[in-house]
Each structure stands twice: as C-alpha cells, then as structure tokens.
Short mmCIF file of C-alpha atoms in Angstrom, two decimals:
data_model
loop_
_atom_site.label_atom_id
_atom_site.label_comp_id
_atom_site.label_asym_id
_atom_site.label_seq_id
_atom_site.Cartn_x
_atom_site.Cartn_y
_atom_site.Cartn_z
CA MET A 1 6.98 12.60 78.44
CA LYS A 2 7.95 11.74 75.08
CA ALA A 3 8.25 14.70 72.94
CA ILE A 4 11.04 14.71 70.53
CA SER A 5 11.69 17.35 67.86
CA THR A 6 14.97 18.36 66.44
CA ALA A 7 16.40 19.38 62.81
CA ALA A 8 18.67 16.77 63.04
CA ALA A 9 15.88 14.39 63.38
CA ALA A 10 15.14 13.78 59.40
CA LEU A 11 14.54 10.32 60.01
CA ILE A 12 11.20 11.34 61.98
CA LEU A 13 8.95 14.32 62.47
CA ALA A 14 5.92 15.48 64.59
CA LEU A 15 6.56 12.81 67.39
CA ALA A 16 4.69 15.16 70.06
CA VAL A 17 2.21 12.42 70.88
CA PRO A 18 0.95 10.73 74.29
CA PRO A 19 2.73 7.52 75.15
CA CYS A 20 0.85 4.24 73.81
CA LEU A 21 1.36 1.21 75.40
CA ALA A 22 2.45 -1.55 72.83
CA HIS A 23 -0.31 -4.31 74.36
CA GLU A 24 -2.82 -1.88 72.78
CA ALA A 25 -2.08 -2.79 69.30
CA PRO A 26 -3.29 -5.87 67.15
CA THR A 27 0.14 -8.91 66.24
CA HIS A 28 0.76 -9.92 63.28
CA ASP A 29 0.66 -13.77 62.41
CA HIS A 30 4.20 -15.31 62.16
CA ALA A 31 5.78 -18.21 60.99
CA GLU A 32 7.59 -19.76 64.67
CA LEU A 33 10.22 -16.90 65.88
CA VAL A 34 12.39 -19.25 67.62
CA PRO A 35 14.80 -20.32 66.82
CA VAL A 36 15.68 -16.54 66.26
CA PRO A 37 17.97 -15.54 63.10
CA ALA A 38 21.49 -16.31 63.47
CA TYR A 39 24.13 -13.91 65.00
CA ALA A 40 24.65 -12.00 61.68
CA PRO A 41 25.71 -8.36 61.70
CA PRO A 42 24.97 -6.55 58.39
CA PHE A 43 27.34 -3.75 58.85
CA GLY A 44 30.29 -5.55 59.78
CA GLU A 45 31.35 -5.72 63.76
CA ALA A 46 29.07 -4.96 66.14
CA SER A 47 29.99 -1.44 67.47
CA ALA A 48 27.98 2.24 68.12
CA ALA A 49 28.77 3.07 64.17
CA ALA A 50 27.08 -0.37 62.88
CA SER A 51 24.45 -0.05 65.98
CA LEU A 52 23.61 3.53 64.23
CA GLN A 53 23.27 2.22 60.58
CA ALA A 54 20.97 -0.77 62.16
CA ALA A 55 18.59 1.54 63.95
CA GLU A 56 18.32 4.04 61.13
CA ALA A 57 16.83 1.07 59.11
CA PHE A 58 14.78 -0.37 61.29
CA LEU A 59 12.93 2.55 62.26
CA ALA A 60 12.96 3.76 58.60
CA SER A 61 10.53 0.79 58.02
CA PHE A 62 7.86 2.31 60.23
CA ASP A 63 5.39 4.79 59.38
CA GLU A 64 5.60 8.01 61.24
CA ALA A 65 2.57 7.35 63.52
CA THR A 66 4.54 3.98 64.55
CA ARG A 67 7.78 5.37 65.11
CA ALA A 68 6.08 7.79 67.53
CA LYS A 69 5.53 4.97 70.31
CA ILE A 70 8.94 3.78 69.55
CA LEU A 71 10.89 7.11 70.60
CA PHE A 72 11.55 8.62 74.03
CA ASP A 73 12.99 11.73 74.69
CA LEU A 74 16.38 10.92 76.48
CA ASP A 75 15.45 11.40 79.76
CA ALA A 76 12.08 10.11 79.30
CA SER A 77 10.52 8.49 82.64
CA GLU A 78 9.46 5.11 80.58
CA ARG A 79 13.54 4.21 80.43
CA ALA A 80 14.16 3.49 83.88
CA ALA A 81 10.11 1.87 84.00
CA TRP A 82 11.60 -1.42 82.62
CA SER A 83 10.91 -4.62 84.23
CA ASN A 84 11.76 -8.40 84.13
CA LEU A 85 8.67 -9.58 84.75
CA PRO A 86 5.68 -11.01 82.22
CA ALA A 87 4.04 -8.69 80.06
CA GLY A 88 0.43 -9.51 81.36
CA LEU A 89 1.92 -8.48 84.85
CA VAL A 90 3.69 -5.08 83.76
CA PRO A 91 2.85 -2.69 80.63
CA ARG A 92 5.68 -1.83 78.45
CA ALA A 93 6.07 1.04 76.34
CA GLY A 94 7.63 0.76 72.79
CA ILE A 95 6.50 -1.85 70.26
CA SER A 96 6.86 -5.34 70.71
CA VAL A 97 8.06 -8.28 68.58
CA GLY A 98 4.57 -9.67 67.71
CA GLU A 99 3.73 -6.26 66.67
CA MET A 100 6.30 -6.04 64.12
CA SER A 101 6.01 -7.29 60.33
CA ASP A 102 8.31 -10.10 59.42
CA VAL A 103 10.80 -7.87 57.77
CA GLN A 104 10.59 -5.36 60.91
CA ARG A 105 11.49 -8.47 62.84
CA LYS A 106 14.48 -9.37 60.58
CA LEU A 107 15.84 -5.76 60.88
CA LEU A 108 15.24 -5.79 64.57
CA PHE A 109 17.58 -8.99 65.27
CA GLU A 110 19.86 -7.22 62.75
CA PHE A 111 19.96 -4.68 65.18
CA LEU A 112 20.71 -6.68 68.13
CA ALA A 113 23.55 -8.48 66.30
CA SER A 114 24.74 -4.88 65.25
CA SER A 115 24.66 -3.84 68.97
CA LEU A 116 25.90 -6.74 70.90
CA ARG A 117 28.87 -9.03 70.73
CA GLU A 118 28.07 -12.59 69.96
CA ASP A 119 27.92 -13.79 73.54
CA GLY A 120 25.08 -11.15 74.36
CA TYR A 121 22.98 -11.93 71.21
CA ARG A 122 23.17 -15.68 72.04
CA ARG A 123 22.02 -14.59 75.74
CA VAL A 124 19.22 -12.73 73.87
CA MET A 125 18.53 -16.05 72.05
CA ASP A 126 18.43 -18.09 74.70
CA VAL A 127 16.09 -16.36 77.16
CA MET A 128 13.50 -15.73 74.01
CA ALA A 129 13.77 -19.62 73.38
CA ALA A 130 13.18 -20.42 77.54
CA GLU A 131 9.57 -18.20 76.71
CA ALA A 132 8.71 -20.22 73.75
CA PHE A 133 9.47 -23.24 75.97
CA LEU A 134 7.26 -21.66 78.70
CA ASN A 135 4.65 -21.04 76.30
CA LYS A 136 4.01 -24.41 75.51
CA ALA A 137 4.75 -25.83 79.02
CA ARG A 138 2.16 -23.82 81.29
CA SER A 139 -1.40 -22.86 81.19
CA SER A 140 -1.08 -19.82 82.27
CA SER A 141 1.23 -18.38 80.10
CA GLU A 142 -1.64 -16.78 77.70
CA ARG A 143 -3.12 -15.04 80.29
CA ARG A 144 0.75 -13.60 81.78
CA LYS A 145 1.77 -13.11 78.01
CA ILE A 146 4.74 -15.24 78.08
CA ALA A 147 5.72 -15.64 74.70
CA PRO A 148 8.73 -14.74 72.41
CA GLU A 149 6.33 -12.04 70.89
CA TYR A 150 6.13 -10.27 74.17
CA TYR A 151 9.67 -8.31 73.87
CA TRP A 152 9.64 -4.64 73.79
CA ILE A 153 11.76 -2.24 71.93
CA SER A 154 12.25 1.44 72.90
CA PHE A 155 14.61 4.30 71.78
CA TYR A 156 15.41 7.36 73.66
CA GLY A 157 16.71 10.46 72.14
CA ILE A 158 17.55 10.14 68.24
CA PRO A 159 20.44 7.60 66.96
CA SER A 160 22.89 9.86 66.26
CA ALA A 161 26.71 9.85 65.61
CA THR A 162 26.98 13.19 67.41
CA THR A 163 24.50 13.44 69.97
CA PRO A 164 23.29 10.98 73.17
CA TRP A 165 20.93 7.84 72.28
CA GLY A 166 20.26 4.95 73.74
CA TRP A 167 17.97 1.90 73.59
CA HIS A 168 15.96 -0.84 75.68
CA PHE A 169 15.05 -4.28 74.65
CA GLY A 170 13.61 -6.55 77.29
CA GLY A 171 10.28 -8.37 78.57
CA HIS A 172 10.04 -11.34 80.71
CA HIS A 173 13.68 -11.88 82.06
CA LEU A 174 15.55 -9.49 79.76
CA GLY A 175 15.98 -5.68 80.18
CA LEU A 176 19.21 -4.40 78.21
CA ASN A 177 19.77 -0.91 78.42
CA LEU A 178 22.82 0.24 76.37
CA SER A 179 24.01 3.84 75.61
CA VAL A 180 25.77 5.66 72.82
CA GLU A 181 27.61 8.66 72.74
CA GLY A 182 30.22 10.46 70.49
CA ASN A 183 29.48 7.45 68.77
CA ARG A 184 30.58 4.85 71.00
CA VAL A 185 28.64 2.66 73.70
CA THR A 186 29.23 4.26 76.86
CA SER A 187 27.51 1.99 78.99
CA MET A 188 25.20 -1.17 79.34
CA SER A 189 24.21 -0.29 82.69
CA PRO A 190 21.43 -1.21 84.42
CA SER A 191 21.02 -5.25 82.35
CA PHE A 192 19.16 -7.81 83.49
CA ILE A 193 19.32 -11.03 82.18
CA GLY A 194 17.34 -14.33 83.57
CA THR A 195 15.96 -17.65 82.68
CA GLU A 196 13.24 -20.17 83.40
CA PRO A 197 14.43 -23.01 82.60
CA THR A 198 18.07 -23.15 82.13
CA MET A 199 18.25 -26.68 80.25
CA PHE A 200 15.74 -27.77 78.13
CA VAL A 201 15.08 -28.78 74.36
CA HIS A 202 12.49 -26.85 72.18
CA GLY A 203 12.03 -27.40 68.29
CA GLY A 204 14.75 -30.23 68.33
CA VAL A 205 17.43 -27.70 69.32
CA GLU A 206 19.13 -27.75 72.92
CA TYR A 207 19.40 -24.90 75.14
CA GLU A 208 21.61 -24.11 78.14
CA ALA A 209 21.17 -20.76 79.20
CA LEU A 210 23.18 -18.81 81.95
CA VAL A 211 24.65 -22.08 83.35
CA ASP A 212 28.05 -20.41 82.26
CA MET A 213 27.77 -17.81 84.78
CA HIS A 214 26.60 -20.28 87.76
CA HIS A 215 30.08 -22.15 86.70
CA ALA A 216 32.15 -19.42 86.30
CA GLY A 217 31.35 -17.59 89.74
CA TYR A 218 31.58 -21.17 91.49
CA ALA A 219 34.91 -21.78 89.64
CA LEU A 220 36.46 -19.08 92.02
CA TYR A 221 34.85 -20.05 95.26
CA SER A 222 36.42 -23.43 94.58
CA ALA A 223 39.64 -22.25 93.98
CA LEU A 224 39.93 -19.97 97.36
CA ASP A 225 41.32 -21.89 100.66
CA ALA A 226 39.32 -22.41 103.38
CA ALA A 227 40.11 -19.02 105.27
CA ARG A 228 39.39 -17.41 102.16
CA ARG A 229 36.25 -19.15 101.38
CA ALA A 230 34.79 -18.05 105.15
CA GLN A 231 35.79 -14.42 104.05
CA ALA A 232 33.76 -14.89 100.45
CA ASP A 233 30.72 -16.45 102.00
CA ALA A 234 27.38 -14.23 101.07
CA GLY A 235 25.58 -16.18 104.12
CA ARG A 236 22.63 -17.12 102.21
CA VAL A 237 20.50 -17.05 98.89
CA HIS A 238 18.18 -13.92 98.75
CA ARG A 239 15.00 -14.49 97.64
CA ASP A 240 15.72 -11.75 94.63
CA LEU A 241 18.40 -9.44 93.38
CA ARG A 242 19.37 -6.65 95.72
CA THR A 243 20.06 -4.10 93.06
CA GLY A 244 17.26 -5.39 90.49
CA PRO A 245 14.83 -3.88 88.30
CA GLY A 246 13.14 -0.65 90.35
CA ARG A 247 16.39 -0.54 92.41
CA ASP A 248 18.06 2.26 90.75
CA GLY A 249 20.49 4.28 92.58
CA PHE A 250 20.67 1.88 95.30
CA VAL A 251 24.20 0.79 96.33
CA PRO A 252 24.11 -1.88 98.87
CA PRO A 253 26.90 -2.22 101.57
CA ALA A 254 29.84 -4.42 99.85
CA ILE A 255 29.90 -7.77 101.43
CA GLY A 256 32.86 -11.00 100.58
CA LEU A 257 36.59 -11.37 99.70
CA VAL A 258 37.83 -8.13 98.39
CA GLY A 259 40.36 -8.49 95.50
CA ALA A 260 43.03 -7.32 97.52
CA GLU A 261 43.20 -10.38 99.37
CA MET A 262 43.15 -12.89 96.19
CA THR A 263 45.89 -14.71 94.58
CA ALA A 264 46.84 -14.08 91.09
CA ASN A 265 44.94 -17.02 89.81
CA GLN A 266 41.81 -15.92 92.01
CA LYS A 267 41.96 -12.40 90.58
CA ARG A 268 42.48 -14.15 86.94
CA LEU A 269 39.05 -16.13 87.67
CA LEU A 270 37.39 -13.20 88.93
CA MET A 271 37.77 -11.59 85.92
CA ALA A 272 36.67 -14.33 83.76
CA ALA A 273 33.14 -14.43 86.08
CA ILE A 274 33.22 -10.36 85.21
CA ASP A 275 33.62 -10.97 81.87
CA ARG A 276 30.37 -13.14 81.03
CA TRP A 277 28.66 -10.00 81.71
CA VAL A 278 30.60 -7.49 80.20
CA SER A 279 30.65 -9.43 77.05
CA THR A 280 27.36 -8.68 76.25
CA GLN A 281 28.26 -5.56 74.87
CA PRO A 282 30.44 -4.48 71.90
CA SER A 283 34.21 -5.26 71.87
CA GLU A 284 35.11 -1.55 71.60
CA ASP A 285 33.12 -1.17 75.33
CA ALA A 286 33.75 -4.55 76.10
CA VAL A 287 37.42 -3.95 76.17
CA ARG A 288 37.50 -0.60 77.47
CA ARG A 289 35.52 -1.57 80.16
CA MET A 290 37.33 -4.56 81.27
CA ALA A 291 40.30 -2.65 81.86
CA GLU A 292 38.59 -0.17 84.09
CA LEU A 293 37.49 -3.31 85.99
CA GLU A 294 41.20 -4.66 86.15
CA ALA A 295 42.58 -1.29 87.25
CA ASP A 296 39.80 -1.54 90.14
CA LEU A 297 40.32 -5.19 90.87
CA ASP A 298 41.85 -4.90 94.38
CA ARG A 299 38.90 -2.82 95.47
CA THR A 300 36.17 -5.31 94.26
CA TYR A 301 34.30 -7.94 96.49
CA PHE A 302 33.51 -11.01 95.68
CA ALA A 303 30.88 -13.02 97.60
CA TRP A 304 29.12 -16.62 97.00
CA THR A 305 27.08 -19.37 98.35
CA GLY A 306 25.85 -22.14 96.59
CA ILE A 307 27.31 -25.63 94.99
CA SER A 308 28.60 -25.83 91.42
CA GLU A 309 25.49 -27.83 90.01
CA ALA A 310 23.91 -25.86 87.89
CA ASN A 311 19.82 -24.96 88.90
CA ALA A 312 21.23 -25.77 92.74
CA ARG A 313 20.23 -22.42 94.65
CA ALA A 314 23.05 -19.96 94.60
CA TYR A 315 23.68 -16.73 95.45
CA MET A 316 26.74 -14.18 93.93
CA ARG A 317 27.58 -10.76 94.32
CA ILE A 318 30.62 -8.80 92.76
CA GLN A 319 31.03 -5.30 93.78
CA GLY A 320 33.76 -2.68 93.01
CA PRO A 321 33.59 0.90 92.79
CA THR A 322 31.84 1.12 89.65
CA LEU A 323 30.89 -2.54 89.18
CA ILE A 324 27.72 -4.50 90.60
CA ILE A 325 26.89 -7.76 89.36
CA GLU A 326 24.80 -10.55 90.91
CA LEU A 327 23.23 -14.07 90.37
CA VAL A 328 20.02 -15.72 91.74
CA SER A 329 19.74 -19.08 91.36
CA ARG A 330 16.26 -19.61 92.83
CA GLY A 331 16.31 -23.66 92.10
CA GLY A 332 13.24 -25.83 91.14
CA SER A 333 12.70 -28.44 88.76
CA LEU A 334 13.34 -26.51 85.71
CA GLY A 335 15.94 -23.96 86.87
CA HIS A 336 15.60 -20.22 87.31
CA TYR A 337 17.72 -17.75 87.18
CA HIS A 338 17.90 -13.57 87.59
CA THR A 339 21.16 -11.76 87.36
CA ILE A 340 21.90 -8.09 87.02
CA TYR A 341 25.03 -5.87 85.58
CA ARG A 342 25.10 -2.15 86.85
CA ASN A 343 27.76 0.58 86.71
CA PRO A 344 26.15 2.65 89.53
CA THR A 345 28.33 5.82 88.24
CA LEU A 346 26.96 5.33 84.70
CA GLU A 347 23.23 4.66 84.78
CA TYR A 348 21.83 4.90 81.60
CA GLY A 349 24.54 6.82 80.43
CA GLY A 350 24.87 9.00 82.72
CA LEU A 351 21.19 9.85 83.26
CA GLY A 352 20.50 7.80 86.40
CA PRO A 353 19.65 8.71 89.62
#
C-alpha cells in the first residue's frame, strides 16, 4: 500500500492516496522519443549521490498529486509486481514516459544517466529503440501498447542520503530495480534486460542490442576443451528464463561447469561475461560487486547451449552463492532475447522473499 509520511520528506507531503495506474492518465504530444538523449550525467559520474540529486530534481518537477502516483512505501507490494510484458498486457504503477512533459522527460533521462553507468544507459537506449522499431513494424503494437512512451518509473521510500530507497524503471523487455542505502547503491537485483529485435536500423541509426551478452557467453564456452564443454552443456534452450519476473525467491539447482574446474583464462572469460550485466550499475557498486563475485568464482557454475551466431537459439546460466544470470535467445527472424540478473541474497536491497 502506498502511504508515505515522514518528517524528512520535505520534498513531498500527504501521499496517502489510493494507487493509480499510469495507464489512466492522458499522454502528452511529443517529438520523436528515439534516439533518447545522449549519456550526460549532470551531477558528475553516476553514483548514489548523483542519483539522489537527479531524483530530487525529477520529483520536484511534478505537482503533489502526481508525485503521489510515483512514490511508494519502501516495502510496497508494487515493488515486486514488475513485468517484462507489453504495457497492454500488464498494468504498471508509477508514471510513464508518455505522461511526462518534455522537461520532465529530460529530467528522467538525466536521472537514469546519474543512476547507471554508460553501459547500462546504452542498454536502456537500445531497448527503447527496439520498441520504437516494433511500433512501426507490427500492426498489433497499438493494441499491445508497444512504444517507447510505455515505460514507467516508480520510487520506493523517499530518496535520501540517510534512509533506504530504491527505484524501478521498466516496461516491455526492461525492468531495472536498484536499491540505495547509506548513500551508496547496494543492489540492482532483480533486473531484466531483453530486446526484440537485436540488430536493426531505426531513424537512420544502427542498433545492436544484447549481442555482446550472447558473444560473451559463447566466448567462454568455445574456450573449453571437450571434457569441460560436456560438463558445461545446459542441455536445452529453455522456453523462457527460469528466474524471470514473478520468480522472486526461486533458486534453481546449479547446473554446468564449476569455476574450480576452469583454467585461469576460462575464469577470466567467466568474469568478462558476468561484467556484461554488473556494468549496468554505477562503478562504485560494480567494482565492489565484481570483487565479491571473483572471490566466489570457484563456487560459480557456467552452463551454455547454442552457437556463436547472434539471434540463434541459445541458453546460458551463470550461478553462484550470490548470483544468478540467465540469457535466453529465442531466435526468430528479428532476434529475441530475455536476460535476468539476480542476487538472491539481496533482492530489492534485502527486502525480497
């Protein structure tokens, strides 16, 4: 239930109002949204401190009634109710890009740039560009609400340097969940990044979304000898992610080749594959997180099935004591990827199941 009231919340007052779905609000007329603004964090390098400044500027641009739709309790049920499905199939809480004024949209992208490393921001750009491509390419897009305007942002807890808070940004093929405490990013679990298509041209710009993630997994698989490949065989391409949206708290049995059985070069390639996901978040957390994962590398499993070709059907799982990464390439003429990053011990900053 959304009902925030605290003396520290000078930014907002009287937020005890019923949840409101952003779908119900009219959208603004805008110029083309894609390409989104170039990566330009206004408060210095992306970090929790920069994210806080950008969040306060963004929230201050709304009136009190609208802020009440964006801010939720830290442990609100809406926080775990995210989805990767199109907006026409699953309602979202918060406010959509399409509902914002041009100034507010600018502040949104400044917030994202302040909250994500450039690699992560670029992935958001690619996903939204793919959405713009599908909007033009498929007649069902209007009914299913497939367009770059249908991405929502919501905040959990009041952005603060002293108390925990978090944020969600997502829509079709995207669900980023970052948590902040003590003015540092503590977790980006769970976070979903997908795309359809993968390689395309929109507005004269060439895009290549998530292909590097596929190639990073195959690079490790191809570096294995025959015996290790047999151990790393994932068996089949799953229909979808086993730990995707709605699967909070589920930890599947580990499969594949364990890091303790890898050579030094293979471990290096495993870390490089993991970094494709970890590098989404600010460096202040990514560097720390990679060090934690390297310390656990001997207990981390890698499983793969598929070939090197982008868009070919493939499945990858990397799983350790505090890590689950999955990638599913569903194939098709355009390419269709789903991926997930989880730290099952620190979901939603420690508020998960």
